[in-house]
Amino acid sequence: MNSYGPRAEEGFFLRPALSLAPDLLGRVLINTSTDGTVALRITEVEAYVGSADPGSHAFRGRTQRNQTMFRSGGHLYCYFIYGMHFSINIVADRAGCGTGVLIRSGEIVEGTDLAQQRRMARRTTPVPHRILASGPGNVAQALGADLSDDGAHLLSPGPWQLRTGGGQPDRHLVRNGPRVGVSGEGGDPDVFPWRFWLAGDPSVSQFRPGRNIRPASRWAIGPRPQ
């Protein structure tokens, strides 16, 4: 584990999602279960900013499903989507903010055989290493995440942790743009360019626009991330 750097501390997570999101690139998310350990170097994320963001699960306030998003930064928000797969988010900022960062893609850097075994549950042929965790559903499947992981704390003793590695990648490799598959006002690419990824990394997922994209200028909450 030491090769992945120190464990992230509370202050790393207690900041706005738009600050946390690009800083997660290159960090290593780890889950250890009775089956073994899988470690993921994060290469693609999306920020979601609560009541200021019509694309966020927390846009309309707290519900039974999204209540973990309103906990303090460093918790995992895991949910089932499209009746098909799970997705993992890291909650950002102070309790009550309802903001977080979706882990879209990454490179498996430990536990490749276990990740492959989990991905093969729905396949008949092996998955190329570069796409073992490409896309949020594949991230969760490779890491072995499900609804039992909703609310897990990256700061507490337990199966999940985030390691900060040697720091961020070269800033010139970090790109940002519209989020994948977000429809309606939250999909406006000029207002919500809140997907961040490492340019040229083979694990990054393919962009897919949402449907019925509409201008959302009234939702702008500040300058675009650089």
mmCIF file of N, CA, C and O in Angstrom, residues 89-153:
data_model
loop_
_atom_site.group_PDB
_atom_site.id
_atom_site.type_symbol
_atom_site.label_atom_id
_atom_site.label_comp_id
_atom_site.label_asym_id
_atom_site.label_seq_id
_atom_site.Cartn_x
_atom_site.Cartn_y
_atom_site.Cartn_z
ATOM 1 N N ASN A 89 -19.581 7.302 -5.864
ATOM 2 C CA ASN A 89 -19.255 8.721 -5.749
ATOM 3 C C ASN A 89 -18.523 8.960 -4.431
ATOM 4 O O ASN A 89 -18.794 8.293 -3.430
ATOM 5 N N ILE A 90 -17.634 9.936 -4.443
ATOM 6 C CA ILE A 90 -16.997 10.382 -3.211
ATOM 7 C C ILE A 90 -17.641 11.705 -2.811
ATOM 8 O O ILE A 90 -17.625 12.673 -3.585
ATOM 9 N N VAL A 91 -18.233 11.736 -1.620
ATOM 10 C CA VAL A 91 -18.906 12.940 -1.132
ATOM 11 C C VAL A 91 -17.862 14.019 -0.858
ATOM 12 O O VAL A 91 -16.759 13.747 -0.355
ATOM 13 N N ALA A 92 -18.223 15.267 -1.198
ATOM 14 C CA ALA A 92 -17.326 16.406 -1.011
ATOM 15 C C ALA A 92 -17.906 17.395 -0.009
ATOM 16 O O ALA A 92 -19.109 17.407 0.248
ATOM 17 N N ASP A 93 -17.020 18.198 0.563
ATOM 18 C CA ASP A 93 -17.384 19.373 1.360
ATOM 19 C C ASP A 93 -18.003 18.990 2.715
ATOM 20 O O ASP A 93 -17.984 17.835 3.130
ATOM 21 N N ARG A 94 -18.575 19.983 3.358
ATOM 22 C CA ARG A 94 -19.133 19.806 4.703
ATOM 23 C C ARG A 94 -20.461 19.063 4.661
ATOM 24 O O ARG A 94 -21.126 19.028 3.628
ATOM 25 N N ALA A 95 -20.840 18.493 5.807
ATOM 26 C CA ALA A 95 -22.133 17.821 5.899
ATOM 27 C C ALA A 95 -23.242 18.804 5.559
ATOM 28 O O ALA A 95 -23.212 19.972 5.940
ATOM 29 N N GLY A 96 -24.238 18.317 4.804
ATOM 30 C CA GLY A 96 -25.374 19.136 4.430
ATOM 31 C C GLY A 96 -25.277 19.756 3.052
ATOM 32 O O GLY A 96 -26.271 20.276 2.539
ATOM 33 N N CYS A 97 -24.098 19.721 2.432
ATOM 34 C CA CYS A 97 -23.928 20.369 1.124
ATOM 35 C C CYS A 97 -24.536 19.562 -0.020
ATOM 36 O O CYS A 97 -24.982 20.126 -1.013
ATOM 37 N N GLY A 98 -24.538 18.244 0.071
ATOM 38 C CA GLY A 98 -25.129 17.413 -0.973
ATOM 39 C C GLY A 98 -24.328 17.401 -2.263
ATOM 40 O O GLY A 98 -24.904 17.315 -3.348
ATOM 41 N N THR A 99 -23.005 17.478 -2.163
ATOM 42 C CA THR A 99 -22.159 17.505 -3.353
ATOM 43 C C THR A 99 -21.230 16.297 -3.369
ATOM 44 O O THR A 99 -20.913 15.717 -2.329
ATOM 45 N N GLY A 100 -20.775 15.928 -4.570
ATOM 46 C CA GLY A 100 -19.893 14.774 -4.664
ATOM 47 C C GLY A 100 -19.277 14.626 -6.036
ATOM 48 O O GLY A 100 -19.547 15.406 -6.954
ATOM 49 N N VAL A 101 -18.447 13.595 -6.158
ATOM 50 C CA VAL A 101 -17.700 13.342 -7.388
ATOM 51 C C VAL A 101 -17.901 11.888 -7.806
ATOM 52 O O VAL A 101 -17.595 10.967 -7.040
ATOM 53 N N LEU A 102 -18.424 11.697 -9.007
ATOM 54 C CA LEU A 102 -18.607 10.363 -9.568
ATOM 55 C C LEU A 102 -17.275 9.852 -10.094
ATOM 56 O O LEU A 102 -16.577 10.553 -10.828
ATOM 57 N N ILE A 103 -16.917 8.621 -9.734
ATOM 58 C CA ILE A 103 -15.712 7.989 -10.276
ATOM 59 C C ILE A 103 -16.118 7.298 -11.574
ATOM 60 O O ILE A 103 -16.771 6.255 -11.560
ATOM 61 N N ARG A 104 -15.725 7.889 -12.710
ATOM 62 C CA ARG A 104 -16.155 7.379 -14.007
ATOM 63 C C ARG A 104 -15.253 6.268 -14.536
ATOM 64 O O ARG A 104 -15.747 5.307 -15.147
ATOM 65 N N SER A 105 -13.951 6.415 -14.376
ATOM 66 C CA SER A 105 -13.029 5.431 -14.965
ATOM 67 C C SER A 105 -11.713 5.413 -14.205
ATOM 68 O O SER A 105 -11.379 6.357 -13.485
ATOM 69 N N GLY A 106 -10.977 4.331 -14.404
ATOM 70 C CA GLY A 106 -9.654 4.226 -13.807
ATOM 71 C C GLY A 106 -8.891 3.030 -14.339
ATOM 72 O O GLY A 106 -9.417 2.211 -15.093
ATOM 73 N N GLU A 107 -7.644 2.953 -13.926
ATOM 74 C CA GLU A 107 -6.769 1.836 -14.298
ATOM 75 C C GLU A 107 -6.589 0.926 -13.088
ATOM 76 O O GLU A 107 -6.244 1.398 -12.000
ATOM 77 N N ILE A 108 -6.822 -0.358 -13.247
ATOM 78 C CA ILE A 108 -6.585 -1.308 -12.166
ATOM 79 C C ILE A 108 -5.079 -1.483 -11.993
ATOM 80 O O ILE A 108 -4.379 -1.896 -12.924
ATOM 81 N N VAL A 109 -4.576 -1.134 -10.809
ATOM 82 C CA VAL A 109 -3.137 -1.224 -10.546
ATOM 83 C C VAL A 109 -2.800 -2.320 -9.539
ATOM 84 O O VAL A 109 -1.622 -2.589 -9.280
ATOM 85 N N GLU A 110 -3.810 -2.943 -8.987
ATOM 86 C CA GLU A 110 -3.613 -4.097 -8.087
ATOM 87 C C GLU A 110 -4.900 -4.911 -8.095
ATOM 88 O O GLU A 110 -5.994 -4.356 -8.143
ATOM 89 N N GLY A 111 -4.754 -6.238 -8.071
ATOM 90 C CA GLY A 111 -5.933 -7.099 -8.045
ATOM 91 C C GLY A 111 -6.558 -7.302 -9.415
ATOM 92 O O GLY A 111 -7.773 -7.502 -9.519
ATOM 93 N N THR A 112 -5.731 -7.303 -10.459
ATOM 94 C CA THR A 112 -6.252 -7.435 -11.823
ATOM 95 C C THR A 112 -7.045 -8.719 -12.010
ATOM 96 O O THR A 112 -8.123 -8.720 -12.630
ATOM 97 N N ASP A 113 -6.538 -9.832 -11.475
ATOM 98 C CA ASP A 113 -7.236 -11.117 -11.653
ATOM 99 C C ASP A 113 -8.613 -11.091 -10.997
ATOM 100 O O ASP A 113 -9.591 -11.607 -11.570
ATOM 101 N N LEU A 114 -8.700 -10.501 -9.810
ATOM 102 C CA LEU A 114 -9.990 -10.425 -9.123
ATOM 103 C C LEU A 114 -10.941 -9.494 -9.875
ATOM 104 O O LEU A 114 -12.131 -9.811 -10.037
ATOM 105 N N ALA A 115 -10.438 -8.358 -10.335
ATOM 106 C CA ALA A 115 -11.273 -7.445 -11.113
ATOM 107 C C ALA A 115 -11.777 -8.123 -12.386
ATOM 108 O O ALA A 115 -12.950 -7.979 -12.760
ATOM 109 N N GLN A 116 -10.910 -8.873 -13.040
ATOM 110 C CA GLN A 116 -11.306 -9.590 -14.253
ATOM 111 C C GLN A 116 -12.386 -10.629 -13.939
ATOM 112 O O GLN A 116 -13.376 -10.767 -14.670
ATOM 113 N N GLN A 117 -12.212 -11.341 -12.835
ATOM 114 C CA GLN A 117 -13.207 -12.335 -12.430
ATOM 115 C C GLN A 117 -14.566 -11.685 -12.202
ATOM 116 O O GLN A 117 -15.609 -12.219 -12.624
ATOM 117 N N ARG A 118 -14.584 -10.529 -11.559
ATOM 118 C CA ARG A 118 -15.848 -9.835 -11.307
ATOM 119 C C ARG A 118 -16.482 -9.353 -12.606
ATOM 120 O O ARG A 118 -17.697 -9.461 -12.792
ATOM 121 N N ARG A 119 -15.680 -8.839 -13.516
ATOM 122 C CA ARG A 119 -16.211 -8.363 -14.784
ATOM 123 C C ARG A 119 -16.730 -9.512 -15.649
ATOM 124 O O ARG A 119 -17.666 -9.346 -16.435
ATOM 125 N N MET A 120 -16.160 -10.696 -15.500
ATOM 126 C CA MET A 120 -16.565 -11.846 -16.302
ATOM 127 C C MET A 120 -17.920 -12.395 -15.886
ATOM 128 O O MET A 120 -18.489 -13.252 -16.574
ATOM 129 N N ALA A 121 -18.462 -11.890 -14.777
ATOM 130 C CA ALA A 121 -19.767 -12.367 -14.317
ATOM 131 C C ALA A 121 -20.850 -12.117 -15.355
ATOM 132 O O ALA A 121 -21.870 -12.808 -15.380
ATOM 133 N N ARG A 122 -20.646 -11.122 -16.230
ATOM 134 C CA ARG A 122 -21.639 -10.791 -17.246
ATOM 135 C C ARG A 122 -21.102 -10.969 -18.663
ATOM 136 O O ARG A 122 -21.695 -10.485 -19.622
ATOM 137 N N ARG A 123 -19.973 -11.649 -18.784
ATOM 138 C CA ARG A 123 -19.344 -11.788 -20.086
ATOM 139 C C ARG A 123 -18.904 -13.226 -20.321
ATOM 140 O O ARG A 123 -18.864 -14.040 -19.401
ATOM 141 N N THR A 124 -18.563 -13.517 -21.563
ATOM 142 C CA THR A 124 -18.033 -14.839 -21.910
ATOM 143 C C THR A 124 -16.593 -14.763 -22.395
ATOM 144 O O THR A 124 -15.948 -15.789 -22.565
ATOM 145 N N THR A 125 -16.091 -13.539 -22.617
ATOM 146 C CA THR A 125 -14.702 -13.363 -23.053
ATOM 147 C C THR A 125 -13.993 -12.402 -22.107
ATOM 148 O O THR A 125 -14.628 -11.502 -21.534
ATOM 149 N N PRO A 126 -12.683 -12.548 -21.920
ATOM 150 C CA PRO A 126 -11.939 -11.667 -21.014
ATOM 151 C C PRO A 126 -12.025 -10.201 -21.451
ATOM 152 O O PRO A 126 -12.178 -9.881 -22.628
ATOM 153 N N VAL A 127 -11.911 -9.317 -20.469
ATOM 154 C CA VAL A 127 -11.965 -7.879 -20.719
ATOM 155 C C VAL A 127 -10.536 -7.354 -20.866
ATOM 156 O O VAL A 127 -9.697 -7.619 -20.006
ATOM 157 N N PRO A 128 -10.236 -6.605 -21.918
ATOM 158 C CA PRO A 128 -8.902 -5.998 -22.027
ATOM 159 C C PRO A 128 -8.589 -5.156 -20.794
ATOM 160 O O PRO A 128 -9.470 -4.474 -20.257
ATOM 161 N N HIS A 129 -7.349 -5.208 -20.349
ATOM 162 C CA HIS A 129 -6.981 -4.525 -19.112
ATOM 163 C C HIS A 129 -7.319 -3.045 -19.146
ATOM 164 O O HIS A 129 -7.771 -2.473 -18.146
ATOM 165 N N ARG A 130 -7.162 -2.401 -20.282
ATOM 166 C CA ARG A 130 -7.346 -0.955 -20.357
ATOM 167 C C ARG A 130 -8.795 -0.532 -20.086
ATOM 168 O O ARG A 130 -9.036 0.619 -19.718
ATOM 169 N N ILE A 131 -9.752 -1.438 -20.275
ATOM 170 C CA ILE A 131 -11.155 -1.078 -20.045
ATOM 171 C C ILE A 131 -11.793 -1.887 -18.920
ATOM 172 O O ILE A 131 -13.008 -1.944 -18.802
ATOM 173 N N LEU A 132 -10.971 -2.499 -18.073
ATOM 174 C CA LEU A 132 -11.526 -3.227 -16.932
ATOM 175 C C LEU A 132 -12.387 -2.328 -16.054
ATOM 176 O O LEU A 132 -13.390 -2.765 -15.489
ATOM 177 N N ALA A 133 -11.989 -1.052 -15.945
ATOM 178 C CA ALA A 133 -12.743 -0.118 -15.109
ATOM 179 C C ALA A 133 -13.011 1.165 -15.887
ATOM 180 O O ALA A 133 -12.838 2.270 -15.373
ATOM 181 N N SER A 134 -13.446 1.019 -17.122
ATOM 182 C CA SER A 134 -13.774 2.171 -17.966
ATOM 183 C C SER A 134 -15.284 2.354 -17.986
ATOM 184 O O SER A 134 -16.010 1.513 -18.514
ATOM 185 N N GLY A 135 -15.762 3.425 -17.380
ATOM 186 C CA GLY A 135 -17.194 3.654 -17.199
ATOM 187 C C GLY A 135 -17.584 3.369 -15.764
ATOM 188 O O GLY A 135 -17.026 2.458 -15.139
ATOM 189 N N PRO A 136 -18.522 4.133 -15.194
ATOM 190 C CA PRO A 136 -18.829 4.014 -13.761
ATOM 191 C C PRO A 136 -19.350 2.647 -13.331
ATOM 192 O O PRO A 136 -19.044 2.182 -12.223
ATOM 193 N N GLY A 137 -20.156 1.981 -14.173
ATOM 194 C CA GLY A 137 -20.635 0.652 -13.812
ATOM 195 C C GLY A 137 -19.496 -0.351 -13.725
ATOM 196 O O GLY A 137 -19.469 -1.229 -12.844
ATOM 197 N N ASN A 138 -18.543 -0.229 -14.632
ATOM 198 C CA ASN A 138 -17.393 -1.133 -14.628
ATOM 199 C C ASN A 138 -16.457 -0.849 -13.457
ATOM 200 O O ASN A 138 -15.832 -1.770 -12.920
ATOM 201 N N VAL A 139 -16.339 0.426 -13.077
ATOM 202 C CA VAL A 139 -15.565 0.781 -11.885
ATOM 203 C C VAL A 139 -16.118 0.051 -10.666
ATOM 204 O O VAL A 139 -15.387 -0.612 -9.915
ATOM 205 N N ALA A 140 -17.429 0.173 -10.460
ATOM 206 C CA ALA A 140 -18.046 -0.449 -9.284
ATOM 207 C C ALA A 140 -17.925 -1.963 -9.326
ATOM 208 O O ALA A 140 -17.649 -2.605 -8.303
ATOM 209 N N GLN A 141 -18.134 -2.552 -10.512
ATOM 210 C CA GLN A 141 -18.054 -4.001 -10.623
ATOM 211 C C GLN A 141 -16.634 -4.496 -10.355
ATOM 212 O O GLN A 141 -16.425 -5.474 -9.626
ATOM 213 N N ALA A 142 -15.636 -3.831 -10.929
ATOM 214 C CA ALA A 142 -14.252 -4.248 -10.728
ATOM 215 C C ALA A 142 -13.834 -4.135 -9.264
ATOM 216 O O ALA A 142 -13.082 -4.976 -8.746
ATOM 217 N N LEU A 143 -14.331 -3.098 -8.576
ATOM 218 C CA LEU A 143 -13.989 -2.903 -7.162
ATOM 219 C C LEU A 143 -14.868 -3.718 -6.227
ATOM 220 O O LEU A 143 -14.615 -3.768 -5.023
ATOM 221 N N GLY A 144 -15.910 -4.353 -6.766
ATOM 222 C CA GLY A 144 -16.784 -5.178 -5.936
ATOM 223 C C GLY A 144 -17.748 -4.367 -5.096
ATOM 224 O O GLY A 144 -18.148 -4.796 -4.002
ATOM 225 N N ALA A 145 -18.159 -3.195 -5.587
ATOM 226 C CA ALA A 145 -19.041 -2.305 -4.818
ATOM 227 C C ALA A 145 -20.504 -2.614 -5.082
ATOM 228 O O ALA A 145 -20.893 -2.936 -6.204
ATOM 229 N N ASP A 146 -21.321 -2.478 -4.041
ATOM 230 C CA ASP A 146 -22.773 -2.588 -4.179
ATOM 231 C C ASP A 146 -23.416 -1.698 -3.116
ATOM 232 O O ASP A 146 -22.724 -0.907 -2.458
ATOM 233 N N LEU A 147 -24.730 -1.830 -2.934
ATOM 234 C CA LEU A 147 -25.427 -0.931 -2.016
ATOM 235 C C LEU A 147 -24.961 -1.069 -0.562
ATOM 236 O O LEU A 147 -25.146 -0.146 0.230
ATOM 237 N N SER A 148 -24.350 -2.187 -0.224
ATOM 238 C CA SER A 148 -23.845 -2.340 1.141
ATOM 239 C C SER A 148 -22.682 -1.388 1.422
ATOM 240 O O SER A 148 -22.327 -1.153 2.574
ATOM 241 N N ASP A 149 -22.093 -0.832 0.354
ATOM 242 C CA ASP A 149 -20.975 0.103 0.518
ATOM 243 C C ASP A 149 -21.431 1.548 0.604
ATOM 244 O O ASP A 149 -20.619 2.441 0.866
ATOM 245 N N ASP A 150 -22.724 1.801 0.388
ATOM 246 C CA ASP A 150 -23.232 3.163 0.501
ATOM 247 C C ASP A 150 -23.055 3.658 1.933
ATOM 248 O O ASP A 150 -23.491 3.009 2.885
ATOM 249 N N GLY A 151 -22.396 4.789 2.095
ATOM 250 C CA GLY A 151 -22.147 5.337 3.417
ATOM 251 C C GLY A 151 -20.807 4.965 4.006
ATOM 252 O O GLY A 151 -20.440 5.461 5.082
ATOM 253 N N ALA A 152 -20.042 4.102 3.336
ATOM 254 C CA ALA A 152 -18.708 3.760 3.832
ATOM 255 C C ALA A 152 -17.856 5.019 3.928
ATOM 256 O O ALA A 152 -18.013 5.957 3.138
ATOM 257 N N HIS A 153 -16.954 5.047 4.902
ATOM 258 C CA HIS A 153 -16.150 6.235 5.156
ATOM 259 C C HIS A 153 -14.698 5.945 4.793
ATOM 260 O O HIS A 153 -14.095 5.006 5.300
#
